[in-house]
């Protein structure tokens, strides 16, 4: 076993007090997202860990990119037939989490998840670069593939099939996560972190402080 006990940081950059909380968590999310963009532009602030529940009840997490957010929820795009797509079909409940190291912050979002409309998926697919569009056809995401060469060959085949306009594959599109709980974690000294959890009650957002 490699001992990592000496990896230890003190978090002292920020605080999160009730007096500065907006009424809804999306406003706070936007604030923190902007801070992260300003502080660590070289990272991908919109990279988030998406956790799903596999059909056998096991959790699985992987990184995906947040592509838009607002009062209606948090949107990401993927292959609907992938492992995550199948997990969501069975258990349409997910967790999204962000770790923004430079600001010593974490956000954890829990919610139900649904597919977005085909028009919205088409519009986003249209905005992607040509190669990414082909990739969406060439990759049977999460399936075992015999070799890298086989994958590259599939990409070439689709490039021949679609030399210009690439339609959106029907199995590729967006999901929107409808949050019902959003926790904001701000690292503080002595492991006495600030944790504020927003939750929906009687159709409105409320918040409570959690012990670190
Ligand atoms: C920074 C980063 C961004 C990613 N963005 C996406 C994404 O937006 N959509 C996606 O399907 N996979 C994305 N991936 C790949 C996923 O992590 C994952 O490998 C893939 O979706 C297959 O997951 P699954 O087999 O569990 O369904 C990203 C990976 C990284 C590291």
mmCIF file of C-alpha atoms and ligand atoms in Angstrom:
data_model
loop_
_atom_site.group_PDB
_atom_site.id
_atom_site.type_symbol
_atom_site.label_atom_id
_atom_site.label_comp_id
_atom_site.label_asym_id
_atom_site.label_seq_id
_atom_site.Cartn_x
_atom_site.Cartn_y
_atom_site.Cartn_z
ATOM 1 C CA UNK A 1 0.000 0.000 0.000
ATOM 2 C CA UNK A 2 1.322 3.468 -0.831
ATOM 3 C CA UNK A 3 0.672 5.774 2.091
ATOM 4 C CA UNK A 4 -0.798 9.142 1.045
ATOM 5 C CA UNK A 5 -1.454 10.360 4.583
ATOM 6 C CA UNK A 6 0.868 13.335 4.119
ATOM 7 C CA UNK A 7 -1.225 14.706 1.224
ATOM 8 C CA UNK A 8 -2.990 17.350 3.223
ATOM 9 C CA UNK A 9 -4.183 20.866 2.389
ATOM 10 C CA UNK A 10 -5.731 23.529 4.534
ATOM 11 C CA UNK A 11 -8.671 25.272 2.858
ATOM 12 C CA UNK A 12 -8.695 28.949 3.727
ATOM 13 C CA UNK A 13 -9.648 30.906 0.616
ATOM 14 C CA UNK A 14 -13.379 31.499 0.959
ATOM 15 C CA UNK A 15 -16.426 31.126 3.135
ATOM 16 C CA UNK A 16 -20.131 30.612 2.541
ATOM 17 C CA UNK A 17 -22.381 32.449 4.950
ATOM 18 C CA UNK A 18 -26.170 32.531 5.090
ATOM 19 C CA UNK A 19 -26.104 36.318 4.726
ATOM 20 C CA UNK A 20 -24.721 36.031 1.190
ATOM 21 C CA UNK A 21 -27.014 33.264 -0.086
ATOM 22 C CA UNK A 22 -29.373 33.996 -2.967
ATOM 23 C CA UNK A 23 -32.919 32.626 -2.821
ATOM 24 C CA UNK A 24 -32.307 29.982 -5.419
ATOM 25 C CA UNK A 25 -29.324 27.684 -5.889
ATOM 26 C CA UNK A 26 -29.049 28.252 -9.648
ATOM 27 C CA UNK A 27 -27.968 31.845 -8.986
ATOM 28 C CA UNK A 28 -25.301 30.610 -6.584
ATOM 29 C CA UNK A 29 -24.232 27.924 -9.071
ATOM 30 C CA UNK A 30 -23.810 30.618 -11.741
ATOM 31 C CA UNK A 31 -21.761 32.744 -9.328
ATOM 32 C CA UNK A 32 -19.441 29.886 -8.422
ATOM 33 C CA UNK A 33 -19.160 28.779 -12.049
ATOM 34 C CA UNK A 34 -18.046 32.281 -13.043
ATOM 35 C CA UNK A 35 -15.505 32.312 -10.201
ATOM 36 C CA UNK A 36 -14.093 29.004 -11.392
ATOM 37 C CA UNK A 37 -13.805 30.245 -14.986
ATOM 38 C CA UNK A 38 -11.912 33.307 -13.768
ATOM 39 C CA UNK A 39 -9.642 31.406 -11.358
ATOM 40 C CA UNK A 40 -8.754 28.340 -13.413
ATOM 41 C CA UNK A 41 -9.527 29.049 -17.075
ATOM 42 C CA UNK A 42 -7.119 26.297 -18.167
ATOM 43 C CA UNK A 43 -9.307 23.601 -16.600
ATOM 44 C CA UNK A 44 -12.776 22.676 -17.813
ATOM 45 C CA UNK A 45 -15.131 24.182 -15.222
ATOM 46 C CA UNK A 46 -18.054 22.445 -16.909
ATOM 47 C CA UNK A 47 -16.546 18.974 -16.441
ATOM 48 C CA UNK A 48 -18.692 17.173 -13.884
ATOM 49 C CA UNK A 49 -18.930 13.715 -12.438
ATOM 50 C CA UNK A 50 -22.191 12.012 -13.357
ATOM 51 C CA UNK A 51 -23.212 9.110 -11.145
ATOM 52 C CA UNK A 52 -25.894 6.659 -12.185
ATOM 53 C CA UNK A 53 -27.294 3.451 -10.739
ATOM 54 C CA UNK A 54 -26.588 0.415 -12.920
ATOM 55 C CA UNK A 55 -29.437 -2.024 -13.581
ATOM 56 C CA UNK A 56 -27.845 -4.344 -10.961
ATOM 57 C CA UNK A 57 -27.997 -1.569 -8.327
ATOM 58 C CA UNK A 58 -24.295 -0.685 -8.465
ATOM 59 C CA UNK A 59 -23.394 3.012 -8.724
ATOM 60 C CA UNK A 60 -21.083 4.154 -11.546
ATOM 61 C CA UNK A 61 -19.483 7.557 -12.017
ATOM 62 C CA UNK A 62 -17.815 9.147 -15.008
ATOM 63 C CA UNK A 63 -17.043 12.677 -16.236
ATOM 64 C CA UNK A 64 -19.294 14.418 -18.771
ATOM 65 C CA UNK A 65 -19.541 18.042 -19.859
ATOM 66 C CA UNK A 66 -22.308 20.329 -18.667
ATOM 67 C CA UNK A 67 -23.589 22.108 -21.772
ATOM 68 C CA UNK A 68 -26.206 24.427 -20.303
ATOM 69 C CA UNK A 69 -27.912 25.177 -17.035
ATOM 70 C CA UNK A 70 -30.740 27.327 -15.714
ATOM 71 C CA UNK A 71 -34.030 27.165 -13.862
ATOM 72 C CA UNK A 72 -35.061 24.176 -15.999
ATOM 73 C CA UNK A 73 -32.058 22.080 -15.004
ATOM 74 C CA UNK A 74 -28.597 20.929 -16.047
ATOM 75 C CA UNK A 75 -28.058 19.568 -19.571
ATOM 76 C CA UNK A 76 -25.423 17.146 -20.874
ATOM 77 C CA UNK A 77 -25.144 15.149 -24.097
ATOM 78 C CA UNK A 78 -24.287 11.525 -24.639
ATOM 79 C CA UNK A 79 -25.132 8.261 -26.337
ATOM 80 C CA UNK A 80 -28.551 7.059 -25.155
ATOM 81 C CA UNK A 81 -27.473 3.415 -25.652
ATOM 82 C CA UNK A 82 -24.313 3.759 -23.543
ATOM 83 C CA UNK A 83 -23.979 2.207 -20.110
ATOM 84 C CA UNK A 84 -25.114 5.468 -18.538
ATOM 85 C CA UNK A 85 -28.062 5.645 -20.958
ATOM 86 C CA UNK A 86 -29.162 2.148 -19.988
ATOM 87 C CA UNK A 87 -28.697 2.935 -16.306
ATOM 88 C CA UNK A 88 -30.859 6.052 -16.674
ATOM 89 C CA UNK A 89 -33.556 4.066 -18.518
ATOM 90 C CA UNK A 90 -33.887 1.811 -15.460
ATOM 91 C CA UNK A 91 -33.223 4.377 -12.729
ATOM 92 C CA UNK A 92 -33.906 7.956 -13.903
ATOM 93 C CA UNK A 93 -32.149 9.402 -10.848
ATOM 94 C CA UNK A 94 -28.628 10.811 -10.981
ATOM 95 C CA UNK A 95 -26.043 12.757 -9.057
ATOM 96 C CA UNK A 96 -23.804 15.422 -10.629
ATOM 97 C CA UNK A 97 -20.749 16.695 -8.813
ATOM 98 C CA UNK A 98 -18.196 19.381 -9.481
ATOM 99 C CA UNK A 99 -14.848 19.843 -7.732
ATOM 100 C CA UNK A 100 -13.276 23.230 -8.369
ATOM 101 C CA UNK A 101 -9.867 22.959 -6.743
ATOM 102 C CA UNK A 102 -8.657 26.561 -7.096
ATOM 103 C CA UNK A 103 -11.656 27.915 -5.208
ATOM 104 C CA UNK A 104 -11.750 24.893 -2.848
ATOM 105 C CA UNK A 105 -15.374 24.205 -3.702
ATOM 106 C CA UNK A 106 -17.584 21.248 -4.406
ATOM 107 C CA UNK A 107 -21.177 21.183 -5.657
ATOM 108 C CA UNK A 108 -23.373 18.087 -5.478
ATOM 109 C CA UNK A 109 -26.652 17.989 -7.401
ATOM 110 C CA UNK A 110 -29.235 15.235 -7.067
ATOM 111 C CA UNK A 111 -32.239 14.976 -9.292
ATOM 112 C CA UNK A 112 -34.418 13.122 -11.689
ATOM 113 C CA UNK A 113 -33.328 13.007 -15.321
ATOM 114 C CA UNK A 114 -35.206 13.028 -18.629
ATOM 115 C CA UNK A 115 -34.260 13.249 -22.302
ATOM 116 C CA UNK A 116 -34.469 16.714 -23.801
ATOM 117 C CA UNK A 117 -36.569 17.323 -26.916
ATOM 118 C CA UNK A 118 -35.257 16.187 -30.300
ATOM 119 C CA UNK A 119 -35.251 19.778 -31.606
ATOM 120 C CA UNK A 120 -32.918 20.820 -28.804
ATOM 121 C CA UNK A 121 -30.644 17.809 -29.391
ATOM 122 C CA UNK A 122 -30.608 18.545 -33.131
ATOM 123 C CA UNK A 123 -29.679 22.171 -32.513
ATOM 124 C CA UNK A 124 -26.758 21.269 -30.249
ATOM 125 C CA UNK A 125 -25.589 18.434 -32.546
ATOM 126 C CA UNK A 126 -25.569 20.904 -35.440
ATOM 127 C CA UNK A 127 -23.181 23.171 -33.505
ATOM 128 C CA UNK A 128 -20.569 20.420 -33.035
ATOM 129 C CA UNK A 129 -17.453 20.159 -35.217
ATOM 130 C CA UNK A 130 -17.680 17.793 -38.234
ATOM 131 C CA UNK A 131 -15.322 15.223 -36.661
ATOM 132 C CA UNK A 132 -17.294 15.049 -33.409
ATOM 133 C CA UNK A 133 -20.485 14.510 -35.363
ATOM 134 C CA UNK A 134 -18.910 11.580 -37.212
ATOM 135 C CA UNK A 135 -17.594 10.253 -33.907
ATOM 136 C CA UNK A 136 -21.126 10.093 -32.544
ATOM 137 C CA UNK A 137 -21.972 7.681 -35.395
ATOM 138 C CA UNK A 138 -18.713 5.717 -35.322
ATOM 139 C CA UNK A 139 -18.665 4.992 -31.583
ATOM 140 C CA UNK A 140 -21.071 2.449 -30.161
ATOM 141 C CA UNK A 141 -20.287 3.995 -26.791
ATOM 142 C CA UNK A 142 -19.583 1.518 -23.962
ATOM 143 C CA UNK A 143 -19.538 -1.532 -26.296
ATOM 144 C CA UNK A 144 -16.419 -3.689 -26.538
ATOM 145 C CA UNK A 145 -14.549 -2.889 -29.762
ATOM 146 C CA UNK A 146 -12.008 -5.282 -31.281
ATOM 147 C CA UNK A 147 -9.260 -2.706 -31.935
ATOM 148 C CA UNK A 148 -8.349 0.935 -32.422
ATOM 149 C CA UNK A 149 -8.032 0.199 -36.163
ATOM 150 C CA UNK A 150 -11.629 -1.038 -36.288
ATOM 151 C CA UNK A 151 -12.759 2.184 -34.646
ATOM 152 C CA UNK A 152 -10.774 4.363 -37.084
ATOM 153 C CA UNK A 153 -12.187 2.361 -40.000
ATOM 154 C CA UNK A 154 -15.727 3.014 -38.811
ATOM 155 C CA UNK A 155 -14.975 6.732 -38.667
ATOM 156 C CA UNK A 156 -13.701 6.642 -42.281
ATOM 157 C CA UNK A 157 -16.813 4.755 -43.392
ATOM 158 C CA UNK A 158 -19.077 7.384 -41.878
ATOM 159 C CA UNK A 159 -16.927 10.159 -43.398
ATOM 160 C CA UNK A 160 -17.579 8.577 -46.805
ATOM 161 C CA UNK A 161 -21.288 8.223 -46.042
ATOM 162 C CA UNK A 162 -21.603 11.818 -44.809
ATOM 163 C CA UNK A 163 -19.010 13.950 -46.663
ATOM 164 C CA UNK A 164 -20.767 17.177 -45.664
ATOM 165 C CA UNK A 165 -23.960 17.157 -43.669
ATOM 166 C CA UNK A 166 -23.952 14.725 -40.750
ATOM 167 C CA UNK A 167 -27.416 14.055 -39.326
ATOM 168 C CA UNK A 168 -27.798 13.479 -35.590
ATOM 169 C CA UNK A 169 -27.790 9.766 -34.766
ATOM 170 C CA UNK A 170 -31.146 8.897 -33.192
ATOM 171 C CA UNK A 171 -29.300 7.304 -30.246
ATOM 172 C CA UNK A 172 -27.378 10.484 -29.424
ATOM 173 C CA UNK A 173 -28.818 13.469 -27.574
ATOM 174 C CA UNK A 174 -29.226 15.410 -24.396
ATOM 175 C CA UNK A 175 -30.462 14.725 -20.906
ATOM 176 C CA UNK A 176 -31.682 17.324 -18.456
ATOM 177 C CA UNK A 177 -31.210 16.810 -14.741
ATOM 178 C CA UNK A 178 -34.046 18.326 -12.688
ATOM 179 C CA UNK A 179 -32.463 19.116 -9.324
ATOM 180 C CA UNK A 180 -34.296 18.669 -6.063
ATOM 181 C CA UNK A 181 -31.219 18.965 -3.814
ATOM 182 C CA UNK A 182 -28.072 21.020 -4.406
ATOM 183 C CA UNK A 183 -25.270 21.116 -1.876
ATOM 184 C CA UNK A 184 -22.586 23.814 -1.924
ATOM 185 C CA UNK A 185 -19.375 22.891 -0.100
ATOM 186 C CA UNK A 186 -16.781 25.510 0.670
ATOM 187 C CA UNK A 187 -13.513 24.312 2.189
ATOM 188 C CA UNK A 188 -12.583 26.086 5.441
ATOM 189 C CA UNK A 189 -9.715 25.831 7.934
ATOM 190 C CA UNK A 190 -9.529 22.982 10.474
ATOM 191 C CA UNK A 191 -11.896 20.871 8.358
ATOM 192 C CA UNK A 192 -14.736 23.126 9.585
ATOM 193 C CA UNK A 193 -16.093 23.490 6.082
ATOM 194 C CA UNK A 194 -19.227 25.375 5.096
ATOM 195 C CA UNK A 195 -21.956 23.135 3.686
ATOM 196 C CA UNK A 196 -25.225 24.651 2.559
ATOM 197 C CA UNK A 197 -27.867 22.373 1.099
ATOM 198 C CA UNK A 198 -30.757 23.777 -0.916
ATOM 199 C CA UNK A 199 -33.809 21.544 -1.242
ATOM 200 C CA UNK A 200 -37.235 21.855 -2.809
ATOM 201 C CA UNK A 201 -40.183 21.985 -0.450
ATOM 202 C CA UNK A 202 -43.707 22.995 -1.459
ATOM 203 C CA UNK A 203 -42.440 24.085 -4.864
ATOM 204 C CA UNK A 204 -39.905 26.543 -3.500
ATOM 205 C CA UNK A 205 -36.188 26.391 -2.715
ATOM 206 C CA UNK A 206 -35.105 26.399 0.936
ATOM 207 C CA UNK A 207 -31.692 25.922 2.476
ATOM 208 C CA UNK A 208 -30.120 24.444 5.577
ATOM 209 C CA UNK A 209 -26.563 24.243 6.931
ATOM 210 C CA UNK A 210 -24.942 20.824 7.261
ATOM 211 C CA UNK A 211 -22.214 19.901 9.686
ATOM 212 C CA UNK A 212 -18.880 19.431 7.891
HETATM 213 C C1 LIG B 1 -13.322 15.866 -19.465
HETATM 214 C C2 LIG B 1 -14.233 14.796 -19.998
HETATM 215 C C3 LIG B 1 -15.402 15.154 -20.639
HETATM 216 C C4 LIG B 1 -16.272 14.184 -21.128
HETATM 217 N N1 LIG B 1 -17.462 14.584 -21.672
HETATM 218 C C5 LIG B 1 -18.357 13.646 -22.072
HETATM 219 C C6 LIG B 1 -19.653 14.052 -22.515
HETATM 220 O O1 LIG B 1 -20.027 15.240 -22.504
HETATM 221 N N2 LIG B 1 -20.499 13.062 -22.937
HETATM 222 C C7 LIG B 1 -20.143 11.737 -22.913
HETATM 223 O O2 LIG B 1 -20.960 10.897 -23.319
HETATM 224 N N3 LIG B 1 -18.946 11.332 -22.471
HETATM 225 C C8 LIG B 1 -18.033 12.259 -22.046
HETATM 226 N N4 LIG B 1 -16.812 11.859 -21.559
HETATM 227 C C9 LIG B 1 -16.503 10.408 -21.532
HETATM 228 C C10 LIG B 1 -17.190 9.759 -20.329
HETATM 229 O O3 LIG B 1 -16.429 9.999 -19.160
HETATM 230 C C11 LIG B 1 -17.371 8.236 -20.498
HETATM 231 O O4 LIG B 1 -16.146 7.619 -20.790
HETATM 232 C C12 LIG B 1 -18.365 7.885 -21.612
HETATM 233 O O5 LIG B 1 -19.483 8.743 -21.621
HETATM 234 C C13 LIG B 1 -18.848 6.463 -21.477
HETATM 235 O O6 LIG B 1 -19.472 6.284 -20.221
HETATM 236 P P1 LIG B 1 -20.421 5.027 -19.894
HETATM 237 O O7 LIG B 1 -19.789 3.822 -20.573
HETATM 238 O O8 LIG B 1 -20.415 4.898 -18.414
HETATM 239 O O9 LIG B 1 -21.780 5.315 -20.454
HETATM 240 C C14 LIG B 1 -15.938 12.797 -21.028
HETATM 241 C C15 LIG B 1 -14.748 12.436 -20.372
HETATM 242 C C16 LIG B 1 -13.934 13.421 -19.850
HETATM 243 C C17 LIG B 1 -12.688 12.996 -19.107
#
